[in-house]
Structure formats: structure tokens, C-alpha cells
Coordinates of C-alpha atoms and ligand atoms in Angstrom, one line a residue:
M1 CA 0.0 0.0 0.0
S2 CA 1.4 3.4 -0.9
S3 CA 1.1 6.0 1.8
A4 CA 0.2 8.6 -0.9
M5 CA -3.2 6.8 -1.5
I6 CA -4.2 6.9 2.1
D7 CA -7.6 8.3 3.0
P8 CA -6.9 11.5 5.0
T9 CA -9.0 10.3 8.0
L10 CA -6.9 7.2 8.1
R11 CA -3.7 9.2 7.9
Q12 CA -5.0 11.4 10.8
L13 CA -5.9 8.3 12.8
I14 CA -2.3 6.9 12.4
A15 CA -0.9 10.2 13.6
D16 CA -3.4 10.1 16.5
C17 CA -2.2 6.5 17.4
H18 CA 1.3 7.9 17.9
H19 CA 0.0 11.0 19.7
F20 CA -2.1 8.9 22.1
E21 CA 0.6 6.3 22.5
A22 CA -1.4 3.5 20.8
I23 CA 1.8 3.1 18.7
K24 CA 5.0 3.4 20.6
F25 CA 8.7 2.9 19.7
G26 CA 11.4 1.7 22.0
D27 CA 12.3 -1.7 23.5
F28 CA 9.3 -3.7 24.6
V29 CA 9.1 -7.2 26.0
L30 CA 6.1 -9.0 24.5
K31 CA 3.9 -11.6 26.2
T32 CA 6.0 -14.3 24.5
G33 CA 9.2 -12.9 26.0
I34 CA 10.5 -11.5 22.7
H35 CA 11.8 -8.0 22.5
S36 CA 10.0 -5.7 20.0
P37 CA 11.0 -2.2 18.8
I38 CA 7.3 -1.4 18.3
Y39 CA 4.3 -1.6 20.5
L40 CA 0.7 -1.5 19.4
D41 CA -2.2 -1.2 21.8
I42 CA -5.2 0.4 20.3
R43 CA -7.1 1.0 23.6
P44 CA -6.1 4.7 24.0
M45 CA -7.8 5.3 20.6
V46 CA -11.0 3.3 21.2
N47 CA -11.4 4.9 24.6
R48 CA -11.9 8.3 22.9
P49 CA -15.1 9.1 21.1
K50 CA -13.7 10.9 18.1
P51 CA -11.1 8.4 16.9
L52 CA -13.5 5.6 17.8
K53 CA -16.2 7.0 15.6
Q54 CA -13.8 7.7 12.8
L55 CA -12.2 4.3 13.0
S56 CA -15.6 2.5 13.0
E57 CA -16.8 4.5 10.0
L58 CA -13.7 3.5 8.1
M59 CA -14.0 -0.1 9.1
Y60 CA -17.7 -0.3 8.0
K61 CA -16.8 1.4 4.7
K62 CA -14.3 -1.4 4.2
I63 CA -17.0 -4.0 4.8
I64 CA -19.2 -2.4 2.2
S65 CA -16.4 -1.8 -0.3
M66 CA -15.3 -5.4 -0.1
N67 CA -18.9 -6.5 -0.6
I68 CA -18.9 -8.7 2.5
T69 CA -22.2 -10.4 3.2
H70 CA -23.0 -9.6 6.9
D71 CA -26.1 -10.2 8.9
L72 CA -24.1 -9.6 12.1
I73 CA -20.9 -8.0 13.4
C74 CA -18.7 -9.6 16.0
G75 CA -15.8 -7.9 17.7
V76 CA -12.9 -9.9 19.0
P77 CA -12.7 -9.3 22.8
Y78 CA -11.7 -6.9 24.2
S79 CA -10.3 -3.9 22.4
A80 CA -12.4 -4.4 19.3
L81 CA -15.7 -4.7 21.2
S82 CA -16.0 -0.9 21.3
I83 CA -15.3 -0.7 17.6
A84 CA -18.0 -3.3 16.8
S85 CA -20.5 -1.6 19.1
S86 CA -19.8 1.8 17.5
I87 CA -20.3 0.3 14.0
C88 CA -23.6 -1.3 15.1
V89 CA -24.9 2.0 16.6
Q90 CA -23.9 4.1 13.6
K91 CA -24.9 1.6 10.9
F92 CA -27.8 -0.1 12.5
V93 CA -26.3 -3.6 12.2
N94 CA -26.9 -6.2 14.9
M95 CA -24.0 -7.3 17.0
I96 CA -23.1 -10.6 18.7
T97 CA -20.2 -11.0 21.2
K98 CA -18.0 -13.9 22.0
R99 CA -17.4 -14.4 25.7
K100 CA -13.8 -14.7 26.7
E101 CA -14.3 -17.5 29.2
N102 CA -11.7 -19.9 30.5
K103 CA -11.5 -23.5 29.2
D104 CA -13.3 -25.0 32.2
Y105 CA -16.4 -23.3 30.9
G106 CA -16.9 -26.5 28.9
T107 CA -19.4 -26.6 26.1
K108 CA -21.5 -23.7 27.3
Q109 CA -22.5 -21.4 24.5
L110 CA -19.8 -18.8 24.0
I111 CA -21.8 -16.5 21.7
E112 CA -24.1 -13.8 23.2
G113 CA -26.8 -12.2 21.2
Q114 CA -29.6 -12.9 18.8
Y115 CA -28.6 -15.1 15.9
K116 CA -29.6 -18.1 14.0
P117 CA -27.4 -20.8 12.5
G118 CA -26.5 -19.8 8.9
D119 CA -26.3 -16.1 9.6
H120 CA -23.3 -14.4 8.1
V121 CA -20.9 -12.7 10.5
V122 CA -18.1 -10.4 9.8
I123 CA -15.4 -10.2 12.4
V124 CA -13.9 -6.9 13.6
E125 CA -10.5 -6.7 15.2
D126 CA -8.1 -3.9 16.0
I127 CA -4.7 -5.5 15.2
I128 CA -3.8 -8.8 13.6
S129 CA -0.5 -10.3 14.8
S130 CA -0.5 -14.2 14.4
G131 CA -4.2 -14.4 13.8
S132 CA -4.7 -16.6 17.0
S133 CA -7.4 -14.3 18.5
I134 CA -9.3 -14.1 15.3
L135 CA -9.2 -17.9 14.8
E136 CA -10.4 -18.4 18.4
T137 CA -13.4 -16.2 17.5
V138 CA -13.9 -18.0 14.2
I139 CA -14.0 -21.4 16.1
A140 CA -16.7 -20.1 18.5
L141 CA -18.8 -18.6 15.7
R142 CA -18.6 -21.7 13.5
S143 CA -19.3 -24.0 16.4
A144 CA -22.6 -22.0 16.9
G145 CA -23.4 -22.7 13.2
L146 CA -22.6 -19.2 12.0
V147 CA -21.0 -18.5 8.7
V148 CA -17.8 -16.5 8.8
T149 CA -15.4 -15.9 5.9
D150 CA -14.0 -12.4 6.5
A151 CA -12.4 -10.2 9.1
I152 CA -11.8 -6.5 9.1
V153 CA -8.8 -5.2 11.0
F154 CA -7.4 -1.8 11.6
I155 CA -3.7 -2.5 11.5
D156 CA -1.9 -5.6 10.1
R157 CA 1.3 -6.1 11.9
Q158 CA 2.6 -8.0 8.8
Q159 CA 3.9 -10.9 10.9
N160 CA 2.1 -13.5 8.8
G161 CA -1.3 -13.3 10.4
V162 CA -3.2 -12.6 7.2
N163 CA -1.5 -15.5 5.5
N164 CA -2.1 -17.8 8.5
M165 CA -5.8 -17.0 8.4
K166 CA -6.1 -18.0 4.7
E167 CA -5.6 -21.6 5.8
Y168 CA -8.7 -21.4 7.9
G169 CA -10.8 -19.9 5.1
I170 CA -10.7 -16.4 6.5
D171 CA -9.9 -13.3 4.3
V172 CA -8.5 -10.6 6.5
H173 CA -8.9 -7.1 5.2
S174 CA -6.8 -4.4 7.0
L175 CA -7.3 -0.6 6.8
I176 CA -3.6 -0.3 6.8
D177 CA -0.5 -2.4 7.2
V178 CA 2.2 -1.5 9.7
K179 CA 4.9 -0.7 7.1
T180 CA 2.6 1.9 5.5
A181 CA 1.7 3.2 8.9
L182 CA 5.4 3.7 9.5
D183 CA 5.7 5.6 6.2
V184 CA 2.9 7.9 7.4
L185 CA 4.6 8.4 10.7
E186 CA 7.9 9.2 8.9
E187 CA 6.2 11.7 6.7
E188 CA 4.6 13.2 9.7
K189 CA 8.1 13.4 11.2
R190 CA 7.2 11.2 14.2
I191 CA 10.0 8.7 13.4
N192 CA 13.1 8.9 11.3
G193 CA 14.2 6.7 8.4
H194 CA 16.7 4.8 10.5
Q195 CA 14.2 3.9 13.2
K196 CA 11.8 2.8 10.5
S197 CA 14.1 0.5 8.7
G198 CA 15.2 -1.1 12.1
I199 CA 11.5 -1.8 12.8
I200 CA 10.8 -3.2 9.3
E201 CA 13.9 -5.5 9.7
W202 CA 12.5 -6.7 13.0
I203 CA 9.0 -7.3 11.5
D204 CA 10.4 -9.3 8.6
A205 CA 12.6 -11.4 10.9
N206 CA 9.7 -12.3 13.2
P207 CA 6.8 -14.1 11.5
L208 CA 4.3 -15.5 13.9
R209 CA 2.5 -18.9 14.1
I210 CA -1.0 -19.5 15.5
N211 CA -1.0 -20.7 19.1
D212 CA -0.9 -24.5 19.2
D213 CA -3.9 -24.8 21.6
I214 CA -6.1 -22.9 19.2
V215 CA -4.9 -25.0 16.3
N216 CA -5.9 -28.1 18.3
E217 CA -9.3 -26.6 19.0
W218 CA -9.7 -26.0 15.3
K219 CA -8.7 -29.5 14.4
L220 CA -11.3 -30.8 16.8
L221 CA -14.0 -28.6 15.3
C222 CA -13.0 -29.8 11.8
L223 CA -13.2 -33.4 12.9
Q224 CA -16.6 -32.9 14.5
N225 CA -17.8 -30.9 11.5
K226 CA -16.4 -33.2 8.8
T227 CA -19.5 -35.2 9.3
S228 CA -22.4 -34.9 11.7
K229 CA -22.0 -38.7 11.9
L230 CA -19.5 -40.5 14.1
L231 CA -15.8 -40.5 13.2
S232 CA -13.9 -43.7 12.8
Y233 CA -12.1 -45.2 15.9
E234 CA -8.8 -44.3 14.3
E235 CA -9.8 -40.6 13.9
R236 CA -11.1 -40.5 17.4
S237 CA -7.9 -41.9 18.7
Q238 CA -6.2 -38.8 17.3
L239 CA -8.6 -36.1 18.6
P240 CA -6.7 -33.7 20.8
E241 CA -7.2 -34.1 24.5
T242 CA -8.6 -37.6 24.2
H243 CA -8.0 -39.5 27.4
P244 CA -4.9 -41.7 27.0
L245 CA -6.9 -44.8 28.0
S246 CA -9.6 -44.0 25.4
Q247 CA -6.9 -43.4 22.8
Q248 CA -5.5 -46.9 23.6
L249 CA -8.9 -48.4 23.4
F250 CA -9.8 -46.8 20.0
K251 CA -6.5 -48.0 18.6
L252 CA -7.0 -51.5 20.0
M253 CA -10.4 -51.7 18.5
V254 CA -8.9 -50.9 15.1
R255 CA -6.0 -53.4 15.5
K256 CA -8.1 -56.3 16.8
K257 CA -11.1 -55.5 14.6
S258 CA -13.3 -55.8 17.6
N259 CA -15.6 -53.6 19.6
L260 CA -16.7 -56.4 21.9
C261 CA -16.7 -56.4 25.7
V262 CA -17.7 -59.7 27.2
A263 CA -19.5 -59.7 30.6
V264 CA -18.0 -62.6 32.4
D265 CA -20.5 -63.1 35.1
L266 CA -19.0 -66.4 36.4
T267 CA -18.4 -67.3 40.1
T268 CA -15.1 -69.1 40.3
S269 CA -11.7 -67.9 39.3
K270 CA -11.0 -71.0 37.3
E271 CA -14.1 -70.6 35.1
I272 CA -13.2 -66.9 34.6
L273 CA -9.5 -67.6 33.7
D274 CA -10.5 -70.4 31.3
L275 CA -13.0 -68.2 29.6
A276 CA -10.6 -65.2 29.4
E277 CA -8.0 -67.5 27.7
K278 CA -10.6 -68.4 25.1
I279 CA -12.1 -65.0 24.4
G280 CA -8.9 -62.9 24.9
P281 CA -8.0 -62.7 21.2
S282 CA -11.5 -61.6 20.1
I283 CA -12.3 -58.9 22.7
V284 CA -11.1 -55.5 23.7
M285 CA -12.5 -55.6 27.2
L286 CA -13.5 -58.2 29.8
K287 CA -16.1 -57.1 32.3
L288 CA -16.2 -58.6 35.8
H289 CA -18.4 -58.5 38.8
I290 CA -15.7 -59.3 41.3
D291 CA -18.1 -59.5 44.2
I292 CA -19.6 -62.7 42.8
V293 CA -16.3 -64.6 42.6
E294 CA -16.4 -67.1 45.4
D295 CA -12.7 -68.0 45.6
F296 CA -11.3 -64.5 45.0
D297 CA -7.6 -63.9 45.8
H298 CA -4.9 -61.7 44.3
K299 CA -3.2 -64.6 42.6
F300 CA -6.4 -64.8 40.5
I301 CA -6.0 -61.1 39.6
E302 CA -2.4 -61.6 38.7
E303 CA -3.2 -64.4 36.3
L304 CA -6.1 -62.4 34.8
T305 CA -3.8 -59.3 34.4
A306 CA -1.2 -61.5 32.7
L307 CA -3.9 -62.8 30.3
A308 CA -5.0 -59.2 29.7
A309 CA -1.5 -58.2 28.7
E310 CA -0.9 -61.3 26.6
H311 CA -4.2 -61.0 24.6
E312 CA -4.5 -57.2 24.8
F313 CA -7.7 -56.5 26.5
F314 CA -8.8 -54.2 29.3
I315 CA -10.3 -55.3 32.6
F316 CA -13.5 -53.6 33.5
E317 CA -14.9 -54.0 37.1
D318 CA -18.6 -53.4 36.9
R319 CA -18.9 -52.2 40.5
K320 CA -21.3 -49.4 39.8
F321 CA -20.0 -47.2 42.7
A322 CA -22.9 -45.2 44.0
D323 CA -22.5 -44.4 47.7
I324 CA -21.3 -41.2 49.3
G325 CA -17.8 -40.1 48.2
Q326 CA -16.0 -41.1 51.4
T327 CA -17.4 -44.7 51.2
V328 CA -16.8 -45.0 47.5
G329 CA -13.2 -44.0 48.0
L330 CA -12.8 -46.9 50.4
Q331 CA -14.7 -49.4 48.3
F332 CA -12.5 -48.5 45.4
T333 CA -9.1 -48.7 47.1
K334 CA -9.6 -51.0 50.2
G335 CA -11.3 -54.2 51.3
V336 CA -10.4 -57.6 50.1
H337 CA -10.6 -56.6 46.4
R338 CA -8.6 -53.4 46.3
I339 CA -10.2 -52.7 42.9
S340 CA -8.1 -49.6 42.2
S341 CA -4.9 -51.7 42.1
W342 CA -6.0 -53.8 39.1
A343 CA -9.1 -52.6 37.2
H344 CA -8.4 -50.6 34.1
I345 CA -11.9 -49.4 34.1
V346 CA -14.7 -49.0 36.7
N347 CA -18.1 -47.4 36.6
A348 CA -20.2 -45.2 38.8
H349 CA -23.8 -44.0 39.2
L350 CA -24.4 -40.4 40.0
V351 CA -27.5 -41.1 42.2
S352 CA -25.7 -39.6 45.2
G353 CA -24.3 -36.7 43.2
P354 CA -20.8 -35.9 42.0
G355 CA -19.3 -36.6 45.4
V356 CA -18.9 -40.2 44.1
L357 CA -16.4 -38.9 41.6
E358 CA -14.5 -37.0 44.2
G359 CA -14.4 -40.2 46.2
L360 CA -13.0 -42.1 43.3
R361 CA -10.5 -39.5 42.3
Q362 CA -8.0 -40.5 45.0
G363 CA -8.0 -44.1 43.7
F364 CA -6.9 -43.0 40.2
E365 CA -3.8 -41.3 41.5
K366 CA -3.2 -39.6 38.2
D367 CA -2.8 -43.0 36.6
S368 CA -3.7 -42.2 33.0
N369 CA -4.1 -45.9 32.2
R370 CA -7.2 -46.1 34.3
G371 CA -10.6 -44.6 33.8
C372 CA -14.3 -44.5 34.9
L373 CA -17.5 -44.8 33.0
L374 CA -20.7 -43.1 34.2
V375 CA -23.9 -45.1 34.1
A376 CA -26.3 -42.8 32.2
S377 CA -29.1 -45.3 31.4
M378 CA -29.9 -48.9 32.0
S379 CA -31.1 -51.8 30.0
T380 CA -33.6 -53.2 32.5
K381 CA -37.4 -53.0 32.4
D382 CA -39.0 -50.2 34.4
N383 CA -35.8 -48.9 35.7
L384 CA -35.9 -45.5 37.4
M385 CA -33.2 -43.8 35.4
N386 CA -35.1 -40.9 33.8
S387 CA -33.6 -38.3 31.5
A388 CA -32.0 -36.5 34.4
F389 CA -29.3 -39.2 34.5
P390 CA -27.8 -38.8 31.1
K391 CA -28.0 -35.1 31.5
S392 CA -26.1 -35.2 34.7
A393 CA -23.7 -37.8 33.4
Y394 CA -22.9 -35.5 30.5
K395 CA -22.4 -32.5 32.8
W396 CA -20.1 -34.3 35.2
S397 CA -18.1 -36.0 32.4
Q398 CA -17.0 -32.6 31.3
K399 CA -15.8 -31.7 34.7
Y400 CA -14.0 -34.9 35.5
K401 CA -12.5 -35.7 32.1
D402 CA -9.1 -36.4 33.7
F403 CA -10.5 -39.9 34.6
V404 CA -14.1 -40.1 33.2
I405 CA -13.7 -41.7 29.8
G406 CA -17.3 -42.3 28.8
F407 CA -20.7 -43.8 29.6
I408 CA -22.6 -47.0 30.1
C409 CA -25.8 -46.2 28.3
Q410 CA -28.6 -47.2 26.0
S411 CA -28.1 -44.3 23.6
R412 CA -25.5 -41.6 23.1
V413 CA -25.0 -39.1 25.9
S414 CA -22.4 -36.7 24.6
A415 CA -21.7 -35.4 21.1
D416 CA -18.1 -35.1 22.2
Q417 CA -16.4 -37.9 20.3
R418 CA -13.6 -38.2 22.8
F419 CA -16.0 -40.1 25.1
I420 CA -16.7 -43.8 24.8
H421 CA -20.2 -45.1 24.8
M422 CA -20.7 -48.7 25.9
T423 CA -24.0 -50.5 25.7
P424 CA -24.9 -53.6 27.7
G425 CA -28.1 -55.6 27.2
V426 CA -26.9 -56.9 23.8
H427 CA -28.0 -60.4 22.5
I428 CA -28.7 -61.8 19.1
D429 CA -31.9 -63.2 20.5
V430 CA -33.7 -60.3 21.9
S431 CA -36.3 -62.0 24.0
G432 CA -34.8 -60.9 27.3
D433 CA -34.7 -62.8 30.6
P434 CA -37.3 -63.3 33.4
L435 CA -35.6 -60.8 35.7
G436 CA -36.2 -57.7 33.6
Q437 CA -33.2 -57.7 31.3
Q438 CA -34.0 -56.3 27.9
Y439 CA -31.9 -57.0 24.8
V440 CA -31.1 -55.3 21.6
T441 CA -29.1 -56.8 18.7
P442 CA -25.5 -55.7 18.1
E443 CA -26.7 -53.8 15.0
E444 CA -29.4 -51.9 16.9
A445 CA -26.9 -51.0 19.7
I446 CA -24.2 -49.8 17.3
K447 CA -26.1 -48.4 14.2
K448 CA -29.3 -47.0 15.8
R449 CA -28.1 -46.2 19.4
G450 CA -24.6 -45.1 18.6
A451 CA -22.7 -47.6 20.8
D452 CA -18.9 -47.7 20.4
V453 CA -18.5 -50.9 22.3
V454 CA -21.1 -53.6 23.0
I455 CA -21.2 -55.5 26.2
V456 CA -22.4 -59.1 25.7
G457 CA -22.8 -61.5 28.6
R458 CA -24.9 -64.6 28.3
G459 CA -25.2 -64.3 24.6
I460 CA -21.6 -65.6 24.5
T461 CA -21.0 -67.1 27.9
G462 CA -24.2 -69.1 27.6
A463 CA -23.2 -70.8 24.4
S464 CA -22.7 -74.6 24.6
D465 CA -19.1 -75.8 24.2
R466 CA -19.8 -77.0 20.7
E467 CA -21.1 -73.7 19.6
F468 CA -18.8 -71.4 21.7
D469 CA -16.2 -70.5 19.1
H470 CA -18.7 -69.9 16.4
T471 CA -20.9 -67.8 18.7
L472 CA -17.9 -65.7 19.9
Q473 CA -16.8 -65.0 16.3
L474 CA -20.4 -64.3 15.2
Y475 CA -20.8 -61.5 17.9
Q476 CA -17.3 -60.1 17.1
K477 CA -18.1 -60.0 13.4
R478 CA -21.6 -58.7 13.6
A479 CA -20.6 -55.9 16.1
F480 CA -17.6 -54.8 14.1
E481 CA -19.4 -54.9 10.8
A482 CA -22.2 -52.9 12.3
Y483 CA -19.5 -50.3 13.1
L484 CA -18.0 -50.4 9.7
N485 CA -21.5 -50.0 8.1
R486 CA -22.8 -47.6 10.6
D487 CA -23.8 -45.1 8.0
S488 CA -25.8 -47.5 5.9
D489 CA -29.3 -48.6 6.7
Ligands
S5P501 O1 -27.9 -51.3 32.2 C1 -27.1 -52.2 32.3 C2 -25.8 -52.0 32.8 C3 -25.0 -53.1 32.9 S1 -23.3 -52.8 33.3 N1 -27.5 -53.5 32.0 C4 -26.7 -54.5 32.2 O2 -27.0 -55.7 31.9 N2 -25.4 -54.3 32.7 C5 -24.4 -55.5 32.9 O3 -24.2 -56.1 31.6 C6 -25.0 -56.5 33.8 O4 -24.5 -56.3 35.1 C7 -24.4 -57.8 33.2 O5 -23.1 -58.0 33.8 C8 -24.2 -57.5 31.8 C9 -25.3 -58.0 30.9 O6 -25.3 -59.4 30.9 P1 -26.2 -60.3 29.9 O7 -25.9 -61.7 30.2 O8 -27.6 -59.9 30.1 O9 -25.7 -59.9 28.5

């Protein structure tokens, strides 16, 4: 951009920036620890009515001249919020704002204001450096179903931000770039040629990248948006911030071509170990009710753990912890079973509230190879688990994701694909049992209800010796094929 072509108001604004110390020269240490010979902070400009009005008029003019479709305007917090408000007041355009909440805020809606999915939004920002803040806003807007393709900024620091944003489908239009602003300031005798070339040299030597955390958030959004349907186990193993145990499980399912967990509801250690030996190669998880084992001892656990390592499956103790946190902590770590010392996975009900998770927390001792599933719904007839349970399971899964890896459920609880959904009550013959168990087929569980892993008990363990191998393979094959053909009817 040549400084001779600059709109007189813009020229005046750049001079004002220097006058009000929105542009400063010297030696500044940036947030990143890098020394910079130039400092830009637009606040002293947007805190004053005259430059704010002039700046917002110019920015809106740019939106119009670039022919950018816009139902709404969104300022990047915080400095650009006043610019966006000023545009909206002057030009009668509606505004939305993005909250700047910390990460713990979970999935709560980050966009404030009236909008509908599909509305076009133009982003307004004061300065673009790497583009990270703009991308953060783009992620929030796109997550809410809004369409955003353009951003208007006052000054481009020319440190690669505009280029960076192209990768994300965003065209950034600046009123002025920093080198042209420096020309103006030189012409206005506010800096000399020597200072200017030193700054330009520094700018050229310091291109910026988008912050890694934001890139990861973007990847996650892409993976979720790529299809409204479920991603493959492989893709899910690569989602950022997936629990290490879930990552291992997703990978294991791909490797073993199995999404089968067998419920081994047998009462002697010999029967369990014999069965584990037989089913080991075909399963990814073996589920126990350790309190029904009549001859329990830790030698049994050692042998089972060795089989789990040999055949690569996880051990899931279906203890359904449900008491007050204090008791649950003891049930998990103490007693004859000392469950926390060997179970890769346990589960919990939230009937008594999230205290149960606090109670369990101590037993996980930051061991990233162990995790907990929340019971969100049950397979049995006339059970009392109404819709409050999946809602609460969803809510607390977000807060305890350091060890909550997913759900025991009859249909999906969370759209967050990092969580595993496991469905029990699966049988090829769906007639149920006399004690209220209700069954669905592996296809129904996986294709219709969205299960990632099916839990099969008597469907397999009840097969006669003669039919056992065939039955095991049939369940493995039907469940995995249902996953592979999930998107067909
Ligand atoms: O809702 C549920 C939750 C669980 S964990 N319904 C269930 O049946 N289960 C468990 O899954 C149950 O405790 C048993 O171990 C297994 C189902 O066994 P099956 O023989 O009826 O397949």
C-alpha cells in the first residue's frame, strides 16, 4: 500500500495513534518474552469518542467496499468490542459478542446475542499479529453454526497473520499495514528513516504462528464438523485431549477388529480364567463382577492381568459405585478386592451426586491408564433412570474428564467424540430374561443407538461348548461390521 493513496482520515488516525501512544517505539518485551522495537495497543484510541467514531466508520466502509455479506458483526474481545459496538450503533447492524471464558467453561455457548445458524458474520479486530485471537473467535462462531469468511482489522502487523488465516478460510482485510503506517509516521516526522528500517527489519525477521492450543481446537472442530456422523475409531484416537486410555482403546479396536466387551458373570476364578483365555483374542474388554467370585484372591487377579497383557484387553470391574464419596473411595481402594490396584476401568452411578467422583479420584492417583464410565441409562425394564441421569452424566463427564472416559448407556449421551459409549443388554436373540433384562441386537446398539463398544454376557457365555467359538466370532463379526457399516441402513 502506498502512503500517498491513504484516506486523509486514516492518515490522521495513524498520527493520533502515535499521539495517544497507541503506537510506541522503543524496546518492549512482549507476552512471548520476545523484545520488540514497536508496541501497538489500540485502547487509547477506542477509549476516545472521536477516533473511535472515525475508525468504526472506516471499518464499515471497508466491509461495504469489499462487498462482504453480513447479517451480524462480532468484535474480538476486548479492544475491538467498542469498535464493533460503534459500527452497530452508527450503521444499525446487529451485533453478537464472543465471551472470553476460560476453558473450564466446557461446552457452554460462547456467543451472546440474537442469531440463527446460517447467519453471516463479519469479524472486527483492532490489530492482527499471528491471527490466533481471530481464529479463536472463528471457532466459537462456527461452532454455533454461524458463517464467517471475512475479518476486518485496523492494522496488520505484517507478521504472517493474514496468511495464517487463509488456511482457515478467512480473508483478512486491513485498513492499513504496519509498514505503510510507519511511512505515514515518517512523513509526519514522528520517526526517522533509521528507526523505521530497524523496525521493518525486525518485523520481517519475526513471522508468527498461530498458538498450538487454538490450532488443536480448530482440528477438533473440523473433525466434528467433517461429518455430523461419528468419526472412525482411528480418527477418534487422534482427537486432541482424548484420554490416554480411550486413545489406547480406540487403537486397540482398530487393531483387533473388535468392539466387543464380554460380561464374564461367572463365580469361580478357574471358570473366569479359562474363559478369558478363550475369548482374549476376540475382545477389547473383559467385564467382571468381582463380588460374585467365590474364591477371590490376588493370585487370580495376577493371572487375569497376565492374560489381559498377553491377549491385549482391558479389565472392567462393573462395581457401579454409588455411595457417598467417602465410602466409595474406600470401596475402590480398600477391602479384600482393592479394585483400584488392578481394574483398568470401573463405573459409577451419579445417584448420590458428583461426590462419588471426588471419592473415586484419589484411587486413580493420576494413573492415565485407568478410567471411569458413568452409568447414564440402564437396559432393564421399568428402571428409574429418567432423562435427568444422562444429562447429569454429561455434565459431570466434562468436569472430571481427567478420569471419566465415557458412559454405560442405551443411547449416546455426549456429542463429544472423545467419550466412549458402551452399551450392555446386547444379544442376538432379543427375548430378554425373566428378571427384567431387555436386549437389543449388536446392529441396533451400534447403528441405531450409537454404541462404540457392545457388552455381551450370556449371549456368549451361555453358548454350549460345541457352539462357543462360532458364537464368539459371530458376535465379534456382527458388532464390528455394524460399526463399519454404521452409515448405511
Ligand atoms: O444397564 C445395564 C448396565 C450393565 S453394566 N445393564 C446390564 O445388563 N449391565 C451389565 O451387563 C450386567 O450387570 C451384566 O453383567 C451385563 C449383561 O449381561 P447379559 O448376560 O444380560 O448380556
